[in-house]
DNA sequence: CCATCTCCCTAGCAAGTGCTTGGTAGGGTA
DNA sequence: TACCCTACCAAGCACTTGCTAGGGAGATGG
């Protein structure tokens, strides 16, 4: 049960892939064991439950992700560049940890109901504060439209960024960075031609 | 097993709610029966399987939804107004059929692997063609930016519209129509102030 | 007044679920 | 030689899953 074994890391990566592909509940411990070429009981030499596998996967991912966000905020780039950096960092996370992002997207809501995964809600709150800060700062600084419903824009942003994990292919021709730039183009300037209408 | 019974419709609505809230696999036939105040075996008087419940729910919803889309297209409003109408109709679907939309969003990918649900993939293709038509028409007509990656914008649109079902509350203060308008504001004109940058 | 139909119950089955147990092969260390 | 370690297997336990068989109470209609 030592946390440093390479075999253990391997099994965790396998579990993450299966959780992402089939969903947490639909993935059985036998599925994971089969993929690893061992019997289901043998998994319990490395982990003490299926739940603790998901826990470890999500914890590691979120710690890394929010570490990156903290660095971006600390750099104090101003609202617009901070927004761009956070979006780029999020797409980068989709590129490097697609399975973890998928699990976070698809299972967080159900898992968060359990006491053990209460940190998921905390992270959500943290994320929401981050976006609200960026947006309100931007509106105040005059770089974002002042008629924005900040709370609504936050939801759109959050969803828009993460939901890309459903179709993004890390090995495809479209790099995460390019997708991020396209997204930012739409988000910041819209898809319509011509001058913006005044007011709302 | 008659399809016209009011009790049957009631049970189907109950199942839809549970499928949406807990997910299809996590919802047991006993859960559905409990919610209806009967025993699990009694459900099989009305339906011949759990799968057929999901099938009926999704089929009915998609038939209705794509009927609306067809009407919009037939009205030939031009690219911009068509886009607006489709977005509004989609948010309206989220308002009126939140459970069905949630099931469609969360379970379609898994269900579509089964032969029985092959119409899900067909609807996806249909949906994609619809959006691509609107967007390319709009670019050609000069109402949408010509540097748009149409395929990417399509994904962006599709995901962002439907994902709102995760937070939208039909009984909340924010009406679906208002959300749609805000969303269209962001999509068409962006959140940034100032003149649009030229080119990409 | 009997027959049929609707809707539900009682009881249970076969398959599959996460997890536990006792044990073993192979290797390193003293 | 003695001991401990990692990584696994074989077997199975308690429980849950979707689903089935057979029957019964009450309303409907000829």
Short mmCIF file of C-alpha atoms (C1' of nucleotides) in Angstrom, two decimals:
data_model
loop_
_atom_site.label_atom_id
_atom_site.label_comp_id
_atom_site.label_asym_id
_atom_site.label_seq_id
_atom_site.Cartn_x
_atom_site.Cartn_y
_atom_site.Cartn_z
CA UNK A 1 0.00 0.00 0.00
CA UNK A 2 3.04 2.29 -0.29
CA UNK A 3 2.19 5.34 -2.38
CA UNK A 4 5.47 5.42 -4.27
CA UNK A 5 5.36 2.18 -6.23
CA UNK A 6 5.64 2.60 -10.01
CA UNK A 7 3.20 -0.25 -10.47
CA UNK A 8 0.70 1.64 -8.40
CA UNK A 9 1.05 4.76 -10.55
CA UNK A 10 0.52 2.58 -13.61
CA UNK A 11 -2.66 1.09 -12.20
CA UNK A 12 -3.95 4.52 -11.26
CA UNK A 13 -3.45 5.78 -14.82
CA UNK A 14 -5.31 2.74 -16.12
CA UNK A 15 -8.18 3.35 -13.74
CA UNK A 16 -8.33 7.02 -14.77
CA UNK A 17 -8.64 6.06 -18.42
CA UNK A 18 -11.46 3.62 -17.72
CA UNK A 19 -13.29 5.98 -15.36
CA UNK A 20 -13.13 8.64 -18.07
CA UNK A 21 -14.23 6.35 -20.89
CA UNK A 22 -16.99 4.35 -19.22
CA UNK A 23 -17.85 6.45 -16.21
CA UNK A 24 -17.03 5.76 -12.59
CA UNK A 25 -20.01 3.59 -11.68
CA UNK A 26 -19.94 1.64 -14.91
CA UNK A 27 -16.30 0.77 -14.46
CA UNK A 28 -15.90 -2.29 -12.24
CA UNK A 29 -12.82 -3.23 -10.27
CA UNK A 30 -12.69 -6.28 -12.49
CA UNK A 31 -12.48 -4.04 -15.55
CA UNK A 32 -9.49 -2.26 -14.09
CA UNK A 33 -7.83 -5.50 -13.06
CA UNK A 34 -8.45 -7.03 -16.50
CA UNK A 35 -6.86 -4.05 -18.19
CA UNK A 36 -3.84 -4.49 -15.94
CA UNK A 37 -3.71 -8.24 -16.52
CA UNK A 38 -4.31 -9.19 -12.89
CA UNK A 39 -7.25 -10.38 -10.82
CA UNK A 40 -9.62 -7.99 -9.14
CA UNK A 41 -8.60 -8.99 -5.64
CA UNK A 42 -5.00 -8.11 -6.39
CA UNK A 43 -5.95 -4.47 -6.81
CA UNK A 44 -6.56 -4.34 -3.10
CA UNK A 45 -2.91 -4.87 -2.46
CA UNK A 46 -2.34 -1.37 -3.85
CA UNK A 47 -5.54 0.48 -2.98
CA UNK A 48 -8.05 0.05 -0.22
CA UNK A 49 -11.12 0.82 -2.30
CA UNK A 50 -12.38 1.80 -5.71
CA UNK A 51 -13.42 5.10 -4.22
CA UNK A 52 -9.92 5.87 -2.99
CA UNK A 53 -8.64 5.44 -6.55
CA UNK A 54 -11.00 8.13 -7.80
CA UNK A 55 -10.11 10.24 -4.79
CA UNK A 56 -6.41 10.07 -5.48
CA UNK A 57 -6.87 10.78 -9.20
CA UNK A 58 -8.99 13.87 -8.61
CA UNK A 59 -6.95 15.20 -5.70
CA UNK A 60 -3.69 15.07 -7.63
CA UNK A 61 -5.22 16.67 -10.68
CA UNK A 62 -6.93 19.50 -8.83
CA UNK A 63 -3.87 20.33 -6.72
CA UNK A 64 -1.81 20.69 -9.87
CA UNK A 65 -4.47 22.71 -11.69
CA UNK A 66 -5.13 25.18 -8.93
CA UNK A 67 -1.41 25.56 -8.38
CA UNK A 68 -1.20 26.81 -11.95
CA UNK A 69 -4.14 29.17 -11.45
CA UNK A 70 -2.48 30.58 -8.34
CA UNK A 71 0.70 31.28 -10.28
CA UNK A 72 -1.25 33.10 -12.97
CA UNK A 73 -3.06 35.29 -10.45
CA UNK A 74 0.17 36.04 -8.64
CA UNK A 75 1.68 37.34 -11.87
CA UNK A 76 -0.89 40.19 -11.91
CA UNK A 77 -1.18 40.48 -15.67
CA UNK A 78 -4.33 42.56 -15.65
CA UNK A 79 -7.89 41.28 -16.30
CA UNK A 80 -7.65 40.58 -19.98
CA UNK A 81 -4.30 38.80 -19.96
CA UNK A 82 -5.25 36.91 -16.81
CA UNK A 83 -8.42 35.68 -18.48
CA UNK A 84 -6.45 34.59 -21.51
CA UNK A 85 -3.87 32.83 -19.36
CA UNK A 86 -6.49 30.97 -17.33
CA UNK A 87 -8.28 29.81 -20.48
CA UNK A 88 -5.02 28.69 -22.04
CA UNK A 89 -4.01 26.88 -18.86
CA UNK A 90 -7.37 25.10 -18.78
CA UNK A 91 -7.05 23.90 -22.35
CA UNK A 92 -3.55 22.82 -21.55
CA UNK A 93 -4.96 20.74 -18.71
CA UNK A 94 -7.41 19.17 -21.15
CA UNK A 95 -4.47 18.38 -23.39
CA UNK A 96 -2.23 16.88 -20.73
CA UNK A 97 -4.80 15.27 -18.42
CA UNK A 98 -7.84 14.49 -20.56
CA UNK A 99 -8.95 11.57 -18.42
CA UNK A 100 -8.74 13.50 -15.20
CA UNK A 101 -10.67 16.43 -16.68
CA UNK A 102 -13.34 14.08 -17.99
CA UNK A 103 -13.76 12.45 -14.60
CA UNK A 104 -13.91 15.86 -12.96
CA UNK A 105 -16.56 16.96 -15.45
CA UNK A 106 -18.72 13.87 -15.44
CA UNK A 107 -18.49 12.50 -11.92
CA UNK A 108 -17.82 15.47 -9.65
CA UNK A 109 -21.50 16.20 -9.12
CA UNK A 110 -22.27 12.71 -7.91
CA UNK A 111 -19.05 12.18 -5.97
CA UNK A 112 -19.30 15.52 -4.17
CA UNK A 113 -22.34 14.22 -2.30
CA UNK A 114 -20.00 11.99 -0.33
CA UNK A 115 -18.17 13.50 2.62
CA UNK A 116 -14.87 12.25 1.32
CA UNK A 117 -15.10 14.38 -1.81
CA UNK A 118 -16.12 17.59 -0.11
CA UNK A 119 -13.00 19.26 -1.52
CA UNK A 120 -14.70 19.18 -4.92
CA UNK A 121 -17.23 21.74 -3.79
CA UNK A 122 -14.47 23.81 -2.21
CA UNK A 123 -12.58 23.83 -5.49
CA UNK A 124 -15.71 24.88 -7.33
CA UNK A 125 -16.15 27.82 -5.00
CA UNK A 126 -12.50 28.74 -5.45
CA UNK A 127 -12.89 28.57 -9.21
CA UNK A 128 -15.97 30.72 -9.13
CA UNK A 129 -14.24 33.38 -7.02
CA UNK A 130 -11.34 33.41 -9.45
CA UNK A 131 -13.56 34.02 -12.46
CA UNK A 132 -15.71 36.59 -10.74
CA UNK A 133 -12.61 38.50 -9.71
CA UNK A 134 -11.23 38.51 -13.23
CA UNK A 135 -14.53 39.58 -14.75
CA UNK A 136 -15.42 42.31 -12.27
CA UNK A 137 -11.89 43.67 -12.40
CA UNK A 138 -12.15 43.71 -16.19
CA UNK A 139 -15.46 45.51 -16.18
CA UNK A 140 -14.14 48.05 -13.70
CA UNK A 141 -11.02 48.59 -15.79
CA UNK A 142 -13.16 49.07 -18.88
CA UNK A 143 -11.73 46.14 -20.86
CA UNK A 144 -14.93 44.09 -20.60
CA UNK A 145 -18.43 45.33 -21.42
CA UNK A 146 -20.12 46.88 -18.45
CA UNK A 147 -23.52 45.40 -19.28
CA UNK A 148 -22.27 41.88 -18.57
CA UNK A 149 -24.09 39.66 -16.12
CA UNK A 150 -20.88 38.53 -14.44
CA UNK A 151 -22.40 35.49 -12.78
CA UNK A 152 -23.85 34.32 -16.06
CA UNK A 153 -20.66 34.91 -17.99
CA UNK A 154 -18.77 32.96 -15.35
CA UNK A 155 -21.03 29.94 -15.89
CA UNK A 156 -20.67 30.14 -19.64
CA UNK A 157 -16.92 30.42 -19.38
CA UNK A 158 -16.55 27.58 -16.94
CA UNK A 159 -18.71 25.22 -18.94
CA UNK A 160 -17.40 26.25 -22.31
CA UNK A 161 -13.82 25.60 -21.41
CA UNK A 162 -14.22 22.23 -19.70
CA UNK A 163 -16.80 20.73 -21.98
CA UNK A 164 -14.25 20.74 -24.80
CA UNK A 165 -12.79 17.63 -23.21
CA UNK A 166 -15.65 15.74 -24.84
CA UNK A 167 -14.30 16.17 -28.33
CA UNK A 168 -10.71 17.35 -27.97
CA UNK A 169 -8.18 14.79 -29.16
CA UNK A 170 -4.69 15.21 -27.64
CA UNK A 171 -3.18 13.40 -30.61
CA UNK A 172 -5.25 15.27 -33.21
CA UNK A 173 -3.99 18.00 -35.52
CA UNK A 174 -5.59 20.80 -33.54
CA UNK A 175 -3.29 21.79 -30.68
CA UNK A 176 -4.78 22.84 -27.36
CA UNK A 177 -3.15 26.21 -27.73
CA UNK A 178 -4.82 26.82 -31.10
CA UNK A 179 -8.21 25.80 -29.73
CA UNK A 180 -7.75 28.13 -26.79
CA UNK A 181 -6.95 31.03 -29.12
CA UNK A 182 -10.04 30.34 -31.25
CA UNK A 183 -12.20 30.15 -28.16
CA UNK A 184 -10.80 33.41 -26.86
CA UNK A 185 -11.45 35.03 -30.21
CA UNK A 186 -15.11 34.10 -30.05
CA UNK A 187 -15.45 34.93 -26.40
CA UNK A 188 -13.81 38.33 -26.56
CA UNK A 189 -15.01 39.61 -29.92
CA UNK A 190 -17.97 37.45 -30.91
CA UNK A 191 -18.71 35.79 -34.21
CA UNK A 192 -20.69 38.58 -35.82
CA UNK A 193 -19.24 41.11 -38.23
CA UNK A 194 -19.79 44.84 -38.02
CA UNK A 195 -19.88 47.30 -35.20
CA UNK A 196 -21.23 46.27 -31.84
CA UNK A 197 -24.70 47.40 -30.96
CA UNK A 198 -24.75 50.00 -28.24
CA UNK A 199 -25.97 49.06 -24.76
CA UNK A 200 -27.85 45.89 -24.21
CA UNK B 1 -48.27 -2.37 -21.79
CA UNK B 2 -50.58 0.00 -23.64
CA UNK B 3 -48.75 3.21 -24.50
CA UNK B 4 -51.64 5.51 -23.69
CA UNK B 5 -52.12 4.95 -19.97
CA UNK B 6 -51.83 8.09 -17.83
CA UNK B 7 -50.15 6.06 -15.12
CA UNK B 8 -47.54 5.02 -17.62
CA UNK B 9 -46.83 8.63 -18.58
CA UNK B 10 -46.50 9.44 -14.91
CA UNK B 11 -43.99 6.65 -14.35
CA UNK B 12 -42.00 7.73 -17.38
CA UNK B 13 -41.75 11.28 -16.05
CA UNK B 14 -40.58 9.90 -12.71
CA UNK B 15 -37.95 7.78 -14.41
CA UNK B 16 -36.77 10.77 -16.43
CA UNK B 17 -36.26 12.80 -13.29
CA UNK B 18 -34.26 10.08 -11.61
CA UNK B 19 -32.19 9.31 -14.70
CA UNK B 20 -31.35 13.01 -14.92
CA UNK B 21 -30.54 13.42 -11.24
CA UNK B 22 -28.59 10.25 -10.53
CA UNK B 23 -27.58 9.08 -13.98
CA UNK B 24 -28.98 6.16 -15.95
CA UNK B 25 -26.77 3.38 -14.57
CA UNK B 26 -26.94 4.61 -10.99
CA UNK B 27 -30.72 4.67 -11.06
CA UNK B 28 -32.12 1.25 -10.27
CA UNK B 29 -35.54 -0.01 -11.22
CA UNK B 30 -36.18 -0.22 -7.49
CA UNK B 31 -35.45 3.50 -7.18
CA UNK B 32 -38.05 4.26 -9.82
CA UNK B 33 -40.59 1.93 -8.26
CA UNK B 34 -39.96 3.40 -4.79
CA UNK B 35 -40.54 6.90 -6.11
CA UNK B 36 -43.83 5.72 -7.58
CA UNK B 37 -44.85 3.90 -4.43
CA UNK B 38 -44.91 0.45 -6.00
CA UNK B 39 -42.59 -2.56 -6.11
CA UNK B 40 -39.94 -2.98 -8.76
CA UNK B 41 -41.60 -5.95 -10.39
CA UNK B 42 -44.76 -3.94 -10.95
CA UNK B 43 -42.90 -1.63 -13.30
CA UNK B 44 -42.75 -4.47 -15.79
CA UNK B 45 -46.45 -4.33 -16.23
CA UNK B 46 -45.95 -0.99 -17.99
CA UNK B 47 -42.50 -1.33 -19.60
CA UNK B 48 -40.56 -4.31 -20.77
CA UNK B 49 -37.17 -3.06 -19.65
CA UNK B 50 -35.29 -0.23 -18.03
CA UNK B 51 -33.63 0.42 -21.37
CA UNK B 52 -36.95 0.87 -23.13
CA UNK B 53 -37.84 3.59 -20.63
CA UNK B 54 -34.75 5.57 -21.53
CA UNK B 55 -35.43 4.85 -25.19
CA UNK B 56 -38.95 6.22 -25.02
CA UNK B 57 -37.88 9.29 -23.06
CA UNK B 58 -35.15 10.22 -25.51
CA UNK B 59 -37.12 9.40 -28.64
CA UNK B 60 -40.04 11.57 -27.64
CA UNK B 61 -37.84 14.45 -26.67
CA UNK B 62 -35.70 14.38 -29.79
CA UNK B 63 -38.68 14.08 -32.11
CA UNK B 64 -40.19 17.18 -30.57
CA UNK B 65 -36.93 19.11 -30.57
CA UNK B 66 -36.01 18.40 -34.16
CA UNK B 67 -39.53 19.17 -35.22
CA UNK B 68 -39.01 22.66 -33.84
CA UNK B 69 -35.66 22.98 -35.60
CA UNK B 70 -37.25 21.95 -38.88
CA UNK B 71 -39.91 24.64 -38.49
CA UNK B 72 -37.26 27.27 -37.87
CA UNK B 73 -35.28 26.27 -40.92
CA UNK B 74 -38.40 26.21 -43.06
CA UNK B 75 -39.14 29.81 -42.08
CA UNK B 76 -35.96 30.94 -43.88
CA UNK B 77 -35.17 33.85 -41.63
CA UNK B 78 -31.62 34.31 -42.83
CA UNK B 79 -28.45 33.12 -41.03
CA UNK B 80 -28.42 35.50 -38.12
CA UNK B 81 -32.10 35.24 -37.19
CA UNK B 82 -32.02 31.49 -37.75
CA UNK B 83 -29.09 31.17 -35.37
CA UNK B 84 -30.90 33.25 -32.80
CA UNK B 85 -34.07 31.22 -33.18
CA UNK B 86 -32.25 27.90 -32.81
CA UNK B 87 -30.45 29.08 -29.69
CA UNK B 88 -33.68 30.38 -28.20
CA UNK B 89 -35.47 27.13 -29.04
CA UNK B 90 -32.68 25.15 -27.38
CA UNK B 91 -32.85 27.15 -24.18
CA UNK B 92 -36.59 26.78 -24.29
CA UNK B 93 -36.10 23.00 -24.44
CA UNK B 94 -33.85 23.24 -21.39
CA UNK B 95 -36.62 25.16 -19.67
CA UNK B 96 -39.45 22.83 -20.56
CA UNK B 97 -37.66 19.47 -20.58
CA UNK B 98 -34.69 19.80 -18.25
CA UNK B 99 -34.60 16.12 -17.34
CA UNK B 100 -34.69 14.97 -20.92
CA UNK B 101 -31.95 17.39 -21.92
CA UNK B 102 -29.81 16.23 -18.99
CA UNK B 103 -30.22 12.60 -19.97
CA UNK B 104 -29.41 13.45 -23.56
CA UNK B 105 -26.30 15.30 -22.44
CA UNK B 106 -24.99 12.85 -19.91
CA UNK B 107 -25.97 9.45 -21.23
CA UNK B 108 -26.13 9.73 -25.00
CA UNK B 109 -22.47 8.87 -25.46
CA UNK B 110 -22.77 5.61 -23.56
CA UNK B 111 -26.21 4.66 -24.82
CA UNK B 112 -25.33 5.32 -28.46
CA UNK B 113 -22.98 2.35 -28.36
CA UNK B 114 -26.02 0.12 -28.25
CA UNK B 115 -27.72 -0.71 -31.52
CA UNK B 116 -31.06 0.32 -30.12
CA UNK B 117 -29.94 3.90 -29.64
CA UNK B 118 -28.36 4.37 -33.04
CA UNK B 119 -30.78 7.22 -33.72
CA UNK B 120 -28.77 9.28 -31.24
CA UNK B 121 -25.83 9.37 -33.60
CA UNK B 122 -28.15 10.18 -36.48
CA UNK B 123 -29.58 13.12 -34.58
CA UNK B 124 -26.08 14.34 -33.79
CA UNK B 125 -25.21 14.31 -37.46
CA UNK B 126 -28.43 16.13 -38.26
CA UNK B 127 -27.65 18.72 -35.61
CA UNK B 128 -24.16 19.21 -36.93
CA UNK B 129 -25.41 19.71 -40.48
CA UNK B 130 -27.91 22.28 -39.25
CA UNK B 131 -25.27 24.35 -37.48
CA UNK B 132 -22.77 24.09 -40.28
CA UNK B 133 -25.38 25.29 -42.72
CA UNK B 134 -26.30 28.28 -40.60
CA UNK B 135 -22.68 29.23 -40.01
CA UNK B 136 -21.41 28.85 -43.59
CA UNK B 137 -24.46 30.68 -44.91
CA UNK B 138 -23.76 33.45 -42.45
CA UNK B 139 -20.12 33.71 -43.39
CA UNK B 140 -21.03 33.77 -47.07
CA UNK B 141 -23.63 36.45 -46.44
CA UNK B 142 -21.11 38.50 -44.51
CA UNK B 143 -22.99 38.55 -41.23
CA UNK B 144 -20.47 36.29 -39.49
CA UNK B 145 -16.71 36.78 -39.46
CA UNK B 146 -15.05 35.08 -42.38
CA UNK B 147 -12.06 33.91 -40.35
CA UNK B 148 -14.24 31.54 -38.31
CA UNK B 149 -13.32 27.89 -38.05
CA UNK B 150 -16.88 26.73 -38.70
CA UNK B 151 -16.36 23.24 -37.34
CA UNK B 152 -14.91 24.61 -34.13
CA UNK B 153 -17.63 27.20 -33.70
CA UNK B 154 -20.20 24.47 -34.20
CA UNK B 155 -18.74 22.47 -31.31
CA UNK B 156 -18.52 25.57 -29.20
CA UNK B 157 -22.16 26.38 -29.86
CA UNK B 158 -23.47 22.89 -29.38
CA UNK B 159 -21.69 22.35 -26.09
CA UNK B 160 -22.28 25.72 -24.51
CA UNK B 161 -25.97 25.71 -25.24
CA UNK B 162 -26.73 22.28 -23.85
CA UNK B 163 -24.36 22.38 -20.91
CA UNK B 164 -26.46 25.16 -19.40
CA UNK B 165 -28.85 22.44 -18.28
CA UNK B 166 -26.41 21.76 -15.47
CA UNK B 167 -27.12 25.00 -13.69
CA UNK B 168 -30.33 26.36 -15.21
CA UNK B 169 -33.24 26.30 -12.80
CA UNK B 170 -36.69 26.32 -14.47
CA UNK B 171 -38.21 27.80 -11.33
CA UNK B 172 -35.46 30.35 -10.80
CA UNK B 173 -35.71 34.08 -11.44
CA UNK B 174 -33.73 33.93 -14.68
CA UNK B 175 -36.03 32.99 -17.54
CA UNK B 176 -34.76 30.81 -20.34
CA UNK B 177 -35.44 33.59 -22.79
CA UNK B 178 -33.30 36.03 -20.84
CA UNK B 179 -30.45 33.53 -20.62
CA UNK B 180 -30.65 32.93 -24.35
CA UNK B 181 -30.45 36.67 -25.04
CA UNK B 182 -27.42 37.11 -22.79
CA UNK B 183 -25.79 34.14 -24.36
CA UNK B 184 -26.42 35.45 -27.86
CA UNK B 185 -24.97 38.79 -26.83
CA UNK B 186 -21.72 37.14 -25.81
CA UNK B 187 -21.63 34.83 -28.78
CA UNK B 188 -22.30 37.47 -31.41
CA UNK B 189 -20.42 40.45 -30.02
CA UNK B 190 -18.02 39.09 -27.41
CA UNK B 191 -17.35 40.30 -23.90
CA UNK B 192 -14.55 42.73 -24.69
CA UNK B 193 -15.06 46.46 -25.15
CA UNK B 194 -13.61 48.47 -28.01
CA UNK B 195 -13.22 47.87 -31.70
CA UNK B 196 -12.63 44.38 -32.99
CA UNK B 197 -9.11 43.52 -34.01
CA UNK B 198 -8.65 43.02 -37.71
CA UNK B 199 -8.04 39.54 -39.08
CA UNK B 200 -7.25 36.69 -36.75
"C1'" DC C 1 -73.07 -12.55 -12.91
"C1'" DC C 2 -69.43 -13.93 -15.10
"C1'" DA C 3 -65.34 -12.68 -18.01
"C1'" DT C 4 -61.87 -9.68 -19.00
"C1'" DC C 5 -58.65 -6.14 -18.19
"C1'" DT C 6 -55.70 -3.06 -15.39
"C1'" DC C 7 -52.55 -2.58 -11.92
"C1'" DC C 8 -50.20 -4.24 -8.46
"C1'" DC C 9 -47.98 -7.85 -5.05
"C1'" DT C 10 -45.23 -11.97 -3.42
"C1'" DA C 11 -41.33 -14.37 -4.15
"C1'" DG C 12 -37.33 -15.29 -6.22
"C1'" DC C 13 -33.54 -16.21 -9.85
"C1'" DA C 14 -29.12 -15.59 -12.30
"C1'" DA C 15 -25.64 -12.56 -12.98
"C1'" DG C 16 -22.72 -9.36 -11.36
"C1'" DT C 17 -21.01 -5.96 -7.62
"C1'" DG C 18 -17.05 -4.34 -4.27
"C1'" DC C 19 -14.26 -6.38 -1.20
"C1'" DT C 20 -11.91 -10.06 2.03
"C1'" DT C 21 -9.42 -14.01 3.12
"C1'" DG C 22 -5.53 -17.25 3.27
"C1'" DG C 23 -1.87 -18.34 0.73
"C1'" DT C 24 2.43 -18.25 -2.61
"C1'" DA C 25 6.45 -17.19 -5.71
"C1'" DG C 26 10.41 -14.55 -6.04
"C1'" DG C 27 13.61 -11.38 -4.32
"C1'" DG C 28 16.50 -8.69 -0.98
"C1'" DT C 29 18.93 -8.28 3.64
"C1'" DA C 30 21.40 -9.72 7.75
"C1'" DT D 1 19.32 -19.94 7.55
"C1'" DA D 2 15.98 -16.76 8.99
"C1'" DC D 3 13.17 -13.10 8.06
"C1'" DC D 4 10.60 -9.69 5.64
"C1'" DC D 5 9.03 -7.51 1.38
"C1'" DT D 6 6.28 -6.79 -3.05
"C1'" DA D 7 2.99 -8.39 -6.10
"C1'" DC D 8 -0.02 -11.44 -7.07
"C1'" DC D 9 -3.70 -15.68 -7.17
"C1'" DA D 10 -7.80 -18.67 -5.90
"C1'" DA D 11 -11.94 -18.77 -3.82
"C1'" DG D 12 -15.74 -16.90 -2.09
"C1'" DC D 13 -18.86 -13.74 0.85
"C1'" DA D 14 -22.64 -10.51 1.36
"C1'" DC D 15 -25.16 -7.83 -1.29
"C1'" DT D 16 -27.40 -5.50 -5.47
"C1'" DT D 17 -28.73 -5.68 -10.13
"C1'" DG D 18 -32.52 -6.17 -13.94
"C1'" DC D 19 -36.00 -9.08 -14.65
"C1'" DT D 20 -39.66 -13.08 -14.27
"C1'" DA D 21 -43.55 -16.18 -12.90
"C1'" DG D 22 -47.80 -16.56 -10.97
"C1'" DG D 23 -51.56 -14.71 -8.58
"C1'" DG D 24 -55.07 -11.42 -6.57
"C1'" DA D 25 -58.17 -7.29 -5.90
"C1'" DG D 26 -60.99 -4.10 -8.11
"C1'" DA D 27 -63.22 -1.86 -11.96
"C1'" DT D 28 -65.54 -2.42 -16.65
"C1'" DG D 29 -68.62 -4.31 -19.87
"C1'" DG D 30 -71.48 -7.88 -22.16
#
